[in-house]
């Protein structure tokens, strides 16, 4: 027999309970060689149980001991045997003059035969038992109901005094979650039992052998003869139903008053979830068919419980998925996903049960509900990055990992972290508050070292009176369903963030292409502008014109060109076709040259306006350099109308210019004119280099065109100088903030010519502030964008002093001007005297 007395205080958790060297007395055991020919070991009660008169069964042939027919039936049963956890079974077979139930399995090269007397009176009970148990489970649809009802059902059919469902926790301890008992017995429902009550090696055996019967804790153990074979190896009884019981466990049961027990393993997901524990307070042995029925029920119960858990997890996952879908549907329309996730942080609380939620993204924290202090978040992120390995990580006792978390444990004791990036950086956090819980242990869970009937060794506690323990700084643990929901959120949010990164990368590539095209176009247009100015200088001169007339004419045309450029730049939102043509062609109108615009009031959307701005700019520039607008008497006619399909049909015609010949080299401008409309808008472009003058036809599709109310109108000229402008500035002191000296000198001259007595000029905001500190001007002109900084601080000081002022800018919009200063007038640069004086006159009115 195995020397159990060698189990000491330090090694009891390693007690070799699978090789006890003995069996329980309600049956006998034969161990045979692998071929099931010769008996090699037997239990000491085998001769009397089987009625065999041989002095020693070891070495005997199996057929001689069991009979040829019985041995043959066992061999056939073993032929269908697959795994030792499911032994080959034969019920009610004859051996000698008696009938027996036989269980056979192979283990480590030996064939183990367990033999028990058959109960002929109960032959039909096992089938009825299994059918009743299984049929009752079919009516239960929720896991809680299944757990509540099963002990009552099992007790009513198996007649045990107490039936419990005992659930294991992650640390090996357990709790009675359901119970059915005799009315006079105290209840164990809700009580906790420490992991040492069912040590690790016992839990391992419950996984291998799913049913364990103890018929009588006081029964004498029957030894195996011999305990060790010739090589010194004991017989492994891991899968044997008759395996004897550890004396420590027997003493434990006696201390509870239990005389017999049966445990059915509940296995969920391949792990030991718990036990169906049956206690009886007098000896009780279920026969083998009844145990088989109970074992089958345990398998069915485990499958049913697992299916219910899976269904409940699926339902929780679907609820979380619906919430997540709502979030993702909205986030797909947002450009700044980080800002959206932070704004919608409260919505994430619906994903799983929690008290608070927060997001740590790009080093920025946003939390809602019960969350840690902001100063603790970087430390949490560092902890998760060291522990999570890129996966969902959770704890219900945060202070065990970060001692400083004890300071805010009342608000946050549980943490579940969802990584939002491949690198350990960004996280979605779920938090749970502290739940102070009083755990009811069935006796003191701490090991008690006493000198007991088994000697100086670990003695099982004799008192199972309620022992209370208060647990603090812990939250409700995170369930598998919680982790599933968190995993779903992680997968979905990672996809969104990765897709955004891909889009941003794509946009960067497109921006690089657009930037290159823009640079080419800018280079081309700058050259055109320089050529235009050269042409304007050349065309403006000649004849008997005075120098003053030449300067005025050239200045007017340069200002008109500036106006046209400004109109194009400011047309991002689309605009009027006539206004676009007017902006492009007004610089070229002269005494002899004629520009005619004729057509209905038509608006183009932003895309078409941008395309046509480029095309018409090229047409006007080329006409000024080479065509009708390069001659003093040239004529350009532009007429447009709407077709029956709603398209805009625009005709460009030049006459009285130099003779025209097709270009020998097709430059960028020509390609732009011919291909922009067809390529960008799906329209039409026709360019004809007629010797008498260039002609062109452009068709803009209807989807880019809309008709505005109003009649045809002719082009408008530039604003004229007010007749009393020379008196508008009489006696005024004016502050001019302008960083370009040449421009400042020109403006000073204009202001002095129109009556200003003092013009104080500053090139920087600091210099302007010093001027204001020494005196208050009557009016001010502020260039918004200075070489260093801007004039906005000066504007705010002028507002404080109550000095009227106007802004000046060469940019196409006023985005640099803050909202609180938007009401002030803006003059476009380069300055035109009439426009500037008109603006100053309005400040005086």
PDB file of C-alpha atoms in Angstrom, residues 175-446:
ATOM      1  CA  UNK A 175     -18.202  28.612  -3.998  1.00  0.00           C
ATOM      2  CA  UNK A 176     -21.470  26.749  -3.640  1.00  0.00           C
ATOM      3  CA  UNK A 177     -23.684  28.500  -6.192  1.00  0.00           C
ATOM      4  CA  UNK A 178     -26.693  26.176  -5.980  1.00  0.00           C
ATOM      5  CA  UNK A 179     -27.929  23.604  -3.494  1.00  0.00           C
ATOM      6  CA  UNK A 180     -30.700  21.091  -2.760  1.00  0.00           C
ATOM      7  CA  UNK A 181     -30.634  19.393   0.662  1.00  0.00           C
ATOM      8  CA  UNK A 182     -32.433  17.555   3.374  1.00  0.00           C
ATOM      9  CA  UNK A 183     -34.467  20.080   5.407  1.00  0.00           C
ATOM     10  CA  UNK A 184     -32.640  19.395   8.661  1.00  0.00           C
ATOM     11  CA  UNK A 185     -29.180  20.099   7.263  1.00  0.00           C
ATOM     12  CA  UNK A 186     -27.436  23.453   7.471  1.00  0.00           C
ATOM     13  CA  UNK A 187     -27.010  25.206   4.158  1.00  0.00           C
ATOM     14  CA  UNK A 188     -23.705  25.657   2.343  1.00  0.00           C
ATOM     15  CA  UNK A 189     -25.257  27.891  -0.306  1.00  0.00           C
ATOM     16  CA  UNK A 190     -23.079  30.928  -1.023  1.00  0.00           C
ATOM     17  CA  UNK A 191     -20.203  29.707   1.136  1.00  0.00           C
ATOM     18  CA  UNK A 192     -16.634  29.778  -0.138  1.00  0.00           C
ATOM     19  CA  UNK A 193     -14.071  26.992   0.225  1.00  0.00           C
ATOM     20  CA  UNK A 194     -10.307  27.544  -0.078  1.00  0.00           C
ATOM     21  CA  UNK A 195      -8.280  26.022  -2.908  1.00  0.00           C
ATOM     22  CA  UNK A 196      -6.557  23.682  -0.430  1.00  0.00           C
ATOM     23  CA  UNK A 197      -9.871  21.838   0.117  1.00  0.00           C
ATOM     24  CA  UNK A 198      -9.593  20.447  -3.405  1.00  0.00           C
ATOM     25  CA  UNK A 199      -5.865  20.653  -4.206  1.00  0.00           C
ATOM     26  CA  UNK A 200      -4.433  20.966  -7.691  1.00  0.00           C
ATOM     27  CA  UNK A 201      -3.726  17.260  -8.255  1.00  0.00           C
ATOM     28  CA  UNK A 202      -7.331  16.427  -7.315  1.00  0.00           C
ATOM     29  CA  UNK A 203      -8.642  19.018  -9.797  1.00  0.00           C
ATOM     30  CA  UNK A 204      -6.421  17.472 -12.461  1.00  0.00           C
ATOM     31  CA  UNK A 205      -7.942  14.043 -11.787  1.00  0.00           C
ATOM     32  CA  UNK A 206     -11.471  15.480 -12.047  1.00  0.00           C
ATOM     33  CA  UNK A 207     -10.593  16.488 -15.612  1.00  0.00           C
ATOM     34  CA  UNK A 208      -9.369  12.976 -16.459  1.00  0.00           C
ATOM     35  CA  UNK A 209     -12.045  10.969 -14.671  1.00  0.00           C
ATOM     36  CA  UNK A 210     -15.337  12.872 -14.719  1.00  0.00           C
ATOM     37  CA  UNK A 211     -17.134  10.875 -12.019  1.00  0.00           C
ATOM     38  CA  UNK A 212     -15.804  10.066  -8.569  1.00  0.00           C
ATOM     39  CA  UNK A 213     -17.645   7.835  -6.080  1.00  0.00           C
ATOM     40  CA  UNK A 214     -16.790   7.407  -2.394  1.00  0.00           C
ATOM     41  CA  UNK A 215     -19.053   4.709  -0.932  1.00  0.00           C
ATOM     42  CA  UNK A 216     -17.962   4.825   2.736  1.00  0.00           C
ATOM     43  CA  UNK A 217     -15.316   7.143   4.209  1.00  0.00           C
ATOM     44  CA  UNK A 218     -14.809   4.689   7.107  1.00  0.00           C
ATOM     45  CA  UNK A 219     -14.382   1.590   4.938  1.00  0.00           C
ATOM     46  CA  UNK A 220     -11.020  -0.141   5.021  1.00  0.00           C
ATOM     47  CA  UNK A 221      -8.890   0.257   1.895  1.00  0.00           C
ATOM     48  CA  UNK A 222      -8.215  -2.944  -0.046  1.00  0.00           C
ATOM     49  CA  UNK A 223      -4.531  -3.199  -1.053  1.00  0.00           C
ATOM     50  CA  UNK A 224      -3.223  -4.027  -4.537  1.00  0.00           C
ATOM     51  CA  UNK A 225      -0.966  -7.069  -4.578  1.00  0.00           C
ATOM     52  CA  UNK A 226       1.794  -6.294  -5.247  1.00  0.00           C
ATOM     53  CA  UNK A 227       1.750  -2.505  -4.735  1.00  0.00           C
ATOM     54  CA  UNK A 228       4.816  -2.170  -6.994  1.00  0.00           C
ATOM     55  CA  UNK A 229       5.804  -4.370  -9.888  1.00  0.00           C
ATOM     56  CA  UNK A 230       9.223  -5.941 -10.401  1.00  0.00           C
ATOM     57  CA  UNK A 231      10.523  -2.618 -11.711  1.00  0.00           C
ATOM     58  CA  UNK A 232       9.250  -0.764  -8.653  1.00  0.00           C
ATOM     59  CA  UNK A 233       6.387   0.993 -10.461  1.00  0.00           C
ATOM     60  CA  UNK A 234       3.019   1.462  -8.692  1.00  0.00           C
ATOM     61  CA  UNK A 235      -0.257   0.891 -10.527  1.00  0.00           C
ATOM     62  CA  UNK A 236      -1.675   4.150 -11.960  1.00  0.00           C
ATOM     63  CA  UNK A 237      -5.369   4.304 -10.994  1.00  0.00           C
ATOM     64  CA  UNK A 238      -6.096   7.771 -12.433  1.00  0.00           C
ATOM     65  CA  UNK A 239      -9.011   6.439 -14.488  1.00  0.00           C
ATOM     66  CA  UNK A 240     -10.185   3.736 -12.067  1.00  0.00           C
ATOM     67  CA  UNK A 241     -13.589   4.233 -10.401  1.00  0.00           C
ATOM     68  CA  UNK A 242     -12.564   2.045  -7.478  1.00  0.00           C
ATOM     69  CA  UNK A 243      -9.452   4.084  -6.633  1.00  0.00           C
ATOM     70  CA  UNK A 244      -9.220   4.451  -2.851  1.00  0.00           C
ATOM     71  CA  UNK A 245      -9.539   7.814  -1.159  1.00  0.00           C
ATOM     72  CA  UNK A 246      -6.832   9.955   0.387  1.00  0.00           C
ATOM     73  CA  UNK A 247      -6.988   9.618   4.179  1.00  0.00           C
ATOM     74  CA  UNK A 248      -6.777  13.425   4.425  1.00  0.00           C
ATOM     75  CA  UNK A 249      -9.886  13.738   2.272  1.00  0.00           C
ATOM     76  CA  UNK A 250     -11.658  11.049   4.285  1.00  0.00           C
ATOM     77  CA  UNK A 251     -10.900  12.933   7.481  1.00  0.00           C
ATOM     78  CA  UNK A 252     -12.115  16.151   5.817  1.00  0.00           C
ATOM     79  CA  UNK A 253     -15.450  14.500   4.919  1.00  0.00           C
ATOM     80  CA  UNK A 254     -15.805  12.995   8.384  1.00  0.00           C
ATOM     81  CA  UNK A 255     -15.299  16.454   9.884  1.00  0.00           C
ATOM     82  CA  UNK A 256     -18.248  17.612   7.746  1.00  0.00           C
ATOM     83  CA  UNK A 257     -20.293  14.609   8.931  1.00  0.00           C
ATOM     84  CA  UNK A 258     -20.339  13.140   5.413  1.00  0.00           C
ATOM     85  CA  UNK A 259     -20.201   9.321   5.080  1.00  0.00           C
ATOM     86  CA  UNK A 260     -20.409   8.984   1.286  1.00  0.00           C
ATOM     87  CA  UNK A 261     -20.103  11.257  -1.724  1.00  0.00           C
ATOM     88  CA  UNK A 262     -20.178  11.395  -5.481  1.00  0.00           C
ATOM     89  CA  UNK A 263     -18.737  14.179  -7.638  1.00  0.00           C
ATOM     90  CA  UNK A 264     -19.560  14.749 -11.314  1.00  0.00           C
ATOM     91  CA  UNK A 265     -17.161  17.012 -13.196  1.00  0.00           C
ATOM     92  CA  UNK A 266     -18.556  20.068 -14.997  1.00  0.00           C
ATOM     93  CA  UNK A 267     -16.187  20.794 -17.866  1.00  0.00           C
ATOM     94  CA  UNK A 268     -16.687  23.935 -19.945  1.00  0.00           C
ATOM     95  CA  UNK A 269     -14.367  24.852 -22.764  1.00  0.00           C
ATOM     96  CA  UNK A 270     -11.990  22.015 -21.855  1.00  0.00           C
ATOM     97  CA  UNK A 271     -11.491  23.400 -18.333  1.00  0.00           C
ATOM     98  CA  UNK A 272     -12.844  22.294 -14.970  1.00  0.00           C
ATOM     99  CA  UNK A 273     -15.659  24.797 -14.377  1.00  0.00           C
ATOM    100  CA  UNK A 274     -17.013  23.095 -11.253  1.00  0.00           C
ATOM    101  CA  UNK A 275     -18.520  19.975  -9.708  1.00  0.00           C
ATOM    102  CA  UNK A 276     -21.914  18.471  -9.098  1.00  0.00           C
ATOM    103  CA  UNK A 277     -21.125  17.424  -5.517  1.00  0.00           C
ATOM    104  CA  UNK A 278     -23.434  14.856  -3.872  1.00  0.00           C
ATOM    105  CA  UNK A 279     -23.138  14.223  -0.116  1.00  0.00           C
ATOM    106  CA  UNK A 280     -24.762  11.475   1.923  1.00  0.00           C
ATOM    107  CA  UNK A 281     -24.631  11.122   5.689  1.00  0.00           C
ATOM    108  CA  UNK A 282     -24.576   7.314   5.701  1.00  0.00           C
ATOM    109  CA  UNK A 283     -22.691   4.891   3.427  1.00  0.00           C
ATOM    110  CA  UNK A 284     -24.081   4.821  -0.108  1.00  0.00           C
ATOM    111  CA  UNK A 285     -22.859   3.165  -3.293  1.00  0.00           C
ATOM    112  CA  UNK A 286     -24.392   3.688  -6.701  1.00  0.00           C
ATOM    113  CA  UNK A 287     -24.049   0.634  -8.920  1.00  0.00           C
ATOM    114  CA  UNK A 288     -22.095   0.931 -12.150  1.00  0.00           C
ATOM    115  CA  UNK A 289     -25.078   1.482 -14.532  1.00  0.00           C
ATOM    116  CA  UNK A 290     -26.357   4.268 -12.265  1.00  0.00           C
ATOM    117  CA  UNK A 291     -22.907   5.875 -12.269  1.00  0.00           C
ATOM    118  CA  UNK A 292     -22.808   5.600 -16.054  1.00  0.00           C
ATOM    119  CA  UNK A 293     -26.173   7.371 -16.234  1.00  0.00           C
ATOM    120  CA  UNK A 294     -24.891  10.084 -13.860  1.00  0.00           C
ATOM    121  CA  UNK A 295     -21.707  10.398 -15.907  1.00  0.00           C
ATOM    122  CA  UNK A 296     -23.702  10.822 -19.130  1.00  0.00           C
ATOM    123  CA  UNK A 297     -25.874  13.411 -17.442  1.00  0.00           C
ATOM    124  CA  UNK A 298     -22.755  15.287 -16.349  1.00  0.00           C
ATOM    125  CA  UNK A 299     -21.521  15.366 -19.948  1.00  0.00           C
ATOM    126  CA  UNK A 300     -24.878  16.597 -21.190  1.00  0.00           C
ATOM    127  CA  UNK A 301     -25.098  19.189 -18.395  1.00  0.00           C
ATOM    128  CA  UNK A 302     -21.613  20.482 -19.246  1.00  0.00           C
ATOM    129  CA  UNK A 303     -22.478  20.792 -22.932  1.00  0.00           C
ATOM    130  CA  UNK A 304     -25.748  22.511 -22.103  1.00  0.00           C
ATOM    131  CA  UNK A 305     -24.091  24.950 -19.704  1.00  0.00           C
ATOM    132  CA  UNK A 306     -21.363  25.728 -22.238  1.00  0.00           C
ATOM    133  CA  UNK A 307     -23.966  26.308 -24.971  1.00  0.00           C
ATOM    134  CA  UNK A 308     -25.927  28.654 -22.685  1.00  0.00           C
ATOM    135  CA  UNK A 309     -22.772  30.558 -21.799  1.00  0.00           C
ATOM    136  CA  UNK A 310     -21.902  30.837 -25.464  1.00  0.00           C
ATOM    137  CA  UNK A 311     -25.401  32.083 -26.272  1.00  0.00           C
ATOM    138  CA  UNK A 312     -25.315  34.625 -23.448  1.00  0.00           C
ATOM    139  CA  UNK A 313     -21.855  35.760 -24.541  1.00  0.00           C
ATOM    140  CA  UNK A 314     -23.121  36.038 -28.090  1.00  0.00           C
ATOM    141  CA  UNK A 315     -26.106  38.114 -26.990  1.00  0.00           C
ATOM    142  CA  UNK A 316     -23.820  40.404 -24.969  1.00  0.00           C
ATOM    143  CA  UNK A 317     -21.478  40.612 -27.944  1.00  0.00           C
ATOM    144  CA  UNK A 318     -24.350  41.489 -30.269  1.00  0.00           C
ATOM    145  CA  UNK A 319     -25.493  44.236 -27.917  1.00  0.00           C
ATOM    146  CA  UNK A 320     -21.970  45.597 -27.827  1.00  0.00           C
ATOM    147  CA  UNK A 321     -21.707  45.203 -31.590  1.00  0.00           C
ATOM    148  CA  UNK A 322     -24.846  47.273 -32.140  1.00  0.00           C
ATOM    149  CA  UNK A 323     -23.445  50.042 -29.961  1.00  0.00           C
ATOM    150  CA  UNK A 324     -20.124  49.783 -31.750  1.00  0.00           C
ATOM    151  CA  UNK A 325     -21.788  49.880 -35.176  1.00  0.00           C
ATOM    152  CA  UNK A 326     -23.568  53.106 -34.248  1.00  0.00           C
ATOM    153  CA  UNK A 327     -20.251  54.628 -33.219  1.00  0.00           C
ATOM    154  CA  UNK A 328     -18.419  53.410 -36.316  1.00  0.00           C
ATOM    155  CA  UNK A 329     -21.192  54.544 -38.643  1.00  0.00           C
ATOM    156  CA  UNK A 330     -20.784  58.062 -37.338  1.00  0.00           C
ATOM    157  CA  UNK A 331     -16.987  57.972 -37.149  1.00  0.00           C
ATOM    158  CA  UNK A 332     -16.729  57.036 -40.838  1.00  0.00           C
ATOM    159  CA  UNK A 333     -17.948  60.532 -41.717  1.00  0.00           C
ATOM    160  CA  UNK A 334     -15.430  62.315 -39.505  1.00  0.00           C
ATOM    161  CA  UNK A 335     -12.026  63.570 -40.534  1.00  0.00           C
ATOM    162  CA  UNK A 336     -10.567  63.903 -37.046  1.00  0.00           C
ATOM    163  CA  UNK A 337     -11.222  60.465 -35.548  1.00  0.00           C
ATOM    164  CA  UNK A 338      -9.239  61.192 -32.387  1.00  0.00           C
ATOM    165  CA  UNK A 339     -11.419  64.211 -31.617  1.00  0.00           C
ATOM    166  CA  UNK A 340     -14.576  62.225 -32.390  1.00  0.00           C
ATOM    167  CA  UNK A 341     -13.611  59.345 -30.078  1.00  0.00           C
ATOM    168  CA  UNK A 342     -12.870  61.817 -27.300  1.00  0.00           C
ATOM    169  CA  UNK A 343     -16.166  63.656 -27.848  1.00  0.00           C
ATOM    170  CA  UNK A 344     -18.167  60.405 -27.841  1.00  0.00           C
ATOM    171  CA  UNK A 345     -16.346  58.807 -24.924  1.00  0.00           C
ATOM    172  CA  UNK A 346     -19.572  58.488 -22.908  1.00  0.00           C
ATOM    173  CA  UNK A 347     -21.093  56.251 -25.608  1.00  0.00           C
ATOM    174  CA  UNK A 348     -18.451  53.585 -25.019  1.00  0.00           C
ATOM    175  CA  UNK A 349     -19.926  52.893 -21.572  1.00  0.00           C
ATOM    176  CA  UNK A 350     -22.718  50.997 -23.331  1.00  0.00           C
ATOM    177  CA  UNK A 351     -20.237  48.422 -24.658  1.00  0.00           C
ATOM    178  CA  UNK A 352     -19.887  46.597 -21.335  1.00  0.00           C
ATOM    179  CA  UNK A 353     -20.888  47.084 -17.669  1.00  0.00           C
ATOM    180  CA  UNK A 354     -18.576  49.669 -16.116  1.00  0.00           C
ATOM    181  CA  UNK A 355     -18.582  52.771 -13.921  1.00  0.00           C
ATOM    182  CA  UNK A 356     -16.245  54.901 -16.003  1.00  0.00           C
ATOM    183  CA  UNK A 357     -14.494  55.007 -19.348  1.00  0.00           C
ATOM    184  CA  UNK A 358     -11.576  56.981 -20.724  1.00  0.00           C
ATOM    185  CA  UNK A 359      -9.409  57.257 -23.819  1.00  0.00           C
ATOM    186  CA  UNK A 360      -5.672  57.925 -23.895  1.00  0.00           C
ATOM    187  CA  UNK A 361      -4.842  58.908 -27.469  1.00  0.00           C
ATOM    188  CA  UNK A 362      -1.704  60.614 -28.719  1.00  0.00           C
ATOM    189  CA  UNK A 363      -0.805  61.561 -25.142  1.00  0.00           C
ATOM    190  CA  UNK A 364      -4.186  63.254 -24.529  1.00  0.00           C
ATOM    191  CA  UNK A 365      -6.654  62.054 -21.871  1.00  0.00           C
ATOM    192  CA  UNK A 366     -10.445  62.279 -21.908  1.00  0.00           C
ATOM    193  CA  UNK A 367     -12.502  60.468 -19.292  1.00  0.00           C
ATOM    194  CA  UNK A 368     -16.139  60.116 -18.253  1.00  0.00           C
ATOM    195  CA  UNK A 369     -17.724  58.753 -15.101  1.00  0.00           C
ATOM    196  CA  UNK A 370     -15.709  57.229 -12.275  1.00  0.00           C
ATOM    197  CA  UNK A 371     -12.103  57.456 -13.499  1.00  0.00           C
ATOM    198  CA  UNK A 372      -8.632  57.821 -11.915  1.00  0.00           C
ATOM    199  CA  UNK A 373      -7.043  61.256 -11.425  1.00  0.00           C
ATOM    200  CA  UNK A 374      -5.583  62.710 -14.615  1.00  0.00           C
ATOM    201  CA  UNK A 375      -2.094  62.548 -13.116  1.00  0.00           C
ATOM    202  CA  UNK A 376      -2.389  58.744 -12.758  1.00  0.00           C
ATOM    203  CA  UNK A 377      -3.142  58.057 -16.435  1.00  0.00           C
ATOM    204  CA  UNK A 378       0.444  58.082 -17.816  1.00  0.00           C
ATOM    205  CA  UNK A 379       1.392  55.529 -15.160  1.00  0.00           C
ATOM    206  CA  UNK A 380      -1.559  53.329 -16.131  1.00  0.00           C
ATOM    207  CA  UNK A 381      -0.524  53.507 -19.781  1.00  0.00           C
ATOM    208  CA  UNK A 382       3.018  52.469 -18.883  1.00  0.00           C
ATOM    209  CA  UNK A 383       1.697  49.554 -16.796  1.00  0.00           C
ATOM    210  CA  UNK A 384      -0.512  48.295 -19.617  1.00  0.00           C
ATOM    211  CA  UNK A 385       2.262  48.584 -22.196  1.00  0.00           C
ATOM    212  CA  UNK A 386       4.464  46.362 -20.001  1.00  0.00           C
ATOM    213  CA  UNK A 387       1.777  43.739 -19.305  1.00  0.00           C
ATOM    214  CA  UNK A 388      -0.747  43.550 -22.142  1.00  0.00           C
ATOM    215  CA  UNK A 389       1.513  42.479 -25.058  1.00  0.00           C
ATOM    216  CA  UNK A 390      -0.885  44.268 -27.403  1.00  0.00           C
ATOM    217  CA  UNK A 391      -3.956  42.375 -26.142  1.00  0.00           C
ATOM    218  CA  UNK A 392      -6.922  43.245 -23.949  1.00  0.00           C
ATOM    219  CA  UNK A 393      -5.769  43.232 -20.324  1.00  0.00           C
ATOM    220  CA  UNK A 394      -7.882  43.375 -17.176  1.00  0.00           C
ATOM    221  CA  UNK A 395      -7.628  43.305 -13.414  1.00  0.00           C
ATOM    222  CA  UNK A 396     -10.220  43.569 -10.659  1.00  0.00           C
ATOM    223  CA  UNK A 397      -7.550  44.602  -8.128  1.00  0.00           C
ATOM    224  CA  UNK A 398      -5.618  47.520  -9.631  1.00  0.00           C
ATOM    225  CA  UNK A 399      -3.848  48.386  -6.370  1.00  0.00           C
ATOM    226  CA  UNK A 400      -2.118  44.990  -6.480  1.00  0.00           C
ATOM    227  CA  UNK A 401      -0.286  46.175  -9.619  1.00  0.00           C
ATOM    228  CA  UNK A 402       0.029  49.882  -8.778  1.00  0.00           C
ATOM    229  CA  UNK A 403       0.194  50.440  -4.997  1.00  0.00           C
ATOM    230  CA  UNK A 404      -0.564  54.142  -5.510  1.00  0.00           C
ATOM    231  CA  UNK A 405      -3.988  53.131  -6.891  1.00  0.00           C
ATOM    232  CA  UNK A 406      -5.048  52.412  -3.300  1.00  0.00           C
ATOM    233  CA  UNK A 407      -5.488  56.168  -2.875  1.00  0.00           C
ATOM    234  CA  UNK A 408      -8.375  56.223  -5.353  1.00  0.00           C
ATOM    235  CA  UNK A 409      -9.547  52.602  -4.927  1.00  0.00           C
ATOM    236  CA  UNK A 410     -13.064  53.715  -3.923  1.00  0.00           C
ATOM    237  CA  UNK A 411     -13.536  55.238  -7.363  1.00  0.00           C
ATOM    238  CA  UNK A 412     -11.443  52.799  -9.408  1.00  0.00           C
ATOM    239  CA  UNK A 413     -10.458  49.277  -8.380  1.00  0.00           C
ATOM    240  CA  UNK A 414     -11.093  47.423 -11.638  1.00  0.00           C
ATOM    241  CA  UNK A 415      -9.431  48.182 -14.971  1.00  0.00           C
ATOM    242  CA  UNK A 416      -9.908  46.748 -18.446  1.00  0.00           C
ATOM    243  CA  UNK A 417      -7.582  48.173 -21.105  1.00  0.00           C
ATOM    244  CA  UNK A 418      -8.093  47.949 -24.874  1.00  0.00           C
ATOM    245  CA  UNK A 419      -4.999  48.745 -26.989  1.00  0.00           C
ATOM    246  CA  UNK A 420      -5.806  51.052 -29.922  1.00  0.00           C
ATOM    247  CA  UNK A 421      -2.491  50.912 -31.762  1.00  0.00           C
ATOM    248  CA  UNK A 422       0.084  48.339 -32.776  1.00  0.00           C
ATOM    249  CA  UNK A 423       2.671  50.148 -30.683  1.00  0.00           C
ATOM    250  CA  UNK A 424       1.990  50.331 -26.910  1.00  0.00           C
ATOM    251  CA  UNK A 425       0.766  53.912 -26.859  1.00  0.00           C
ATOM    252  CA  UNK A 426      -3.003  54.474 -27.144  1.00  0.00           C
ATOM    253  CA  UNK A 427      -5.690  52.819 -25.000  1.00  0.00           C
ATOM    254  CA  UNK A 428      -9.413  52.716 -24.341  1.00  0.00           C
ATOM    255  CA  UNK A 429      -9.941  52.172 -20.591  1.00  0.00           C
ATOM    256  CA  UNK A 430     -12.975  50.783 -18.756  1.00  0.00           C
ATOM    257  CA  UNK A 431     -13.135  51.215 -14.970  1.00  0.00           C
ATOM    258  CA  UNK A 432     -15.139  49.671 -12.138  1.00  0.00           C
ATOM    259  CA  UNK A 433     -15.596  50.974  -8.626  1.00  0.00           C
ATOM    260  CA  UNK A 434     -14.576  49.194  -5.465  1.00  0.00           C
ATOM    261  CA  UNK A 435     -17.059  46.628  -4.179  1.00  0.00           C
ATOM    262  CA  UNK A 436     -16.466  45.908  -0.509  1.00  0.00           C
ATOM    263  CA  UNK A 437     -17.569  42.294  -0.101  1.00  0.00           C
ATOM    264  CA  UNK A 438     -17.995  40.078   2.918  1.00  0.00           C
ATOM    265  CA  UNK A 439     -17.048  36.531   1.921  1.00  0.00           C
ATOM    266  CA  UNK A 440     -18.553  33.703   3.953  1.00  0.00           C
ATOM    267  CA  UNK A 441     -15.999  30.887   4.192  1.00  0.00           C
ATOM    268  CA  UNK A 442     -17.000  27.436   5.354  1.00  0.00           C
ATOM    269  CA  UNK A 443     -14.587  27.651   8.270  1.00  0.00           C
ATOM    270  CA  UNK A 444     -11.264  29.484   8.504  1.00  0.00           C
ATOM    271  CA  UNK A 445      -9.697  29.250   5.012  1.00  0.00           C
ATOM    272  CA  UNK A 446      -6.191  29.507   6.435  1.00  0.00           C
TER     273      UNK A 446
END
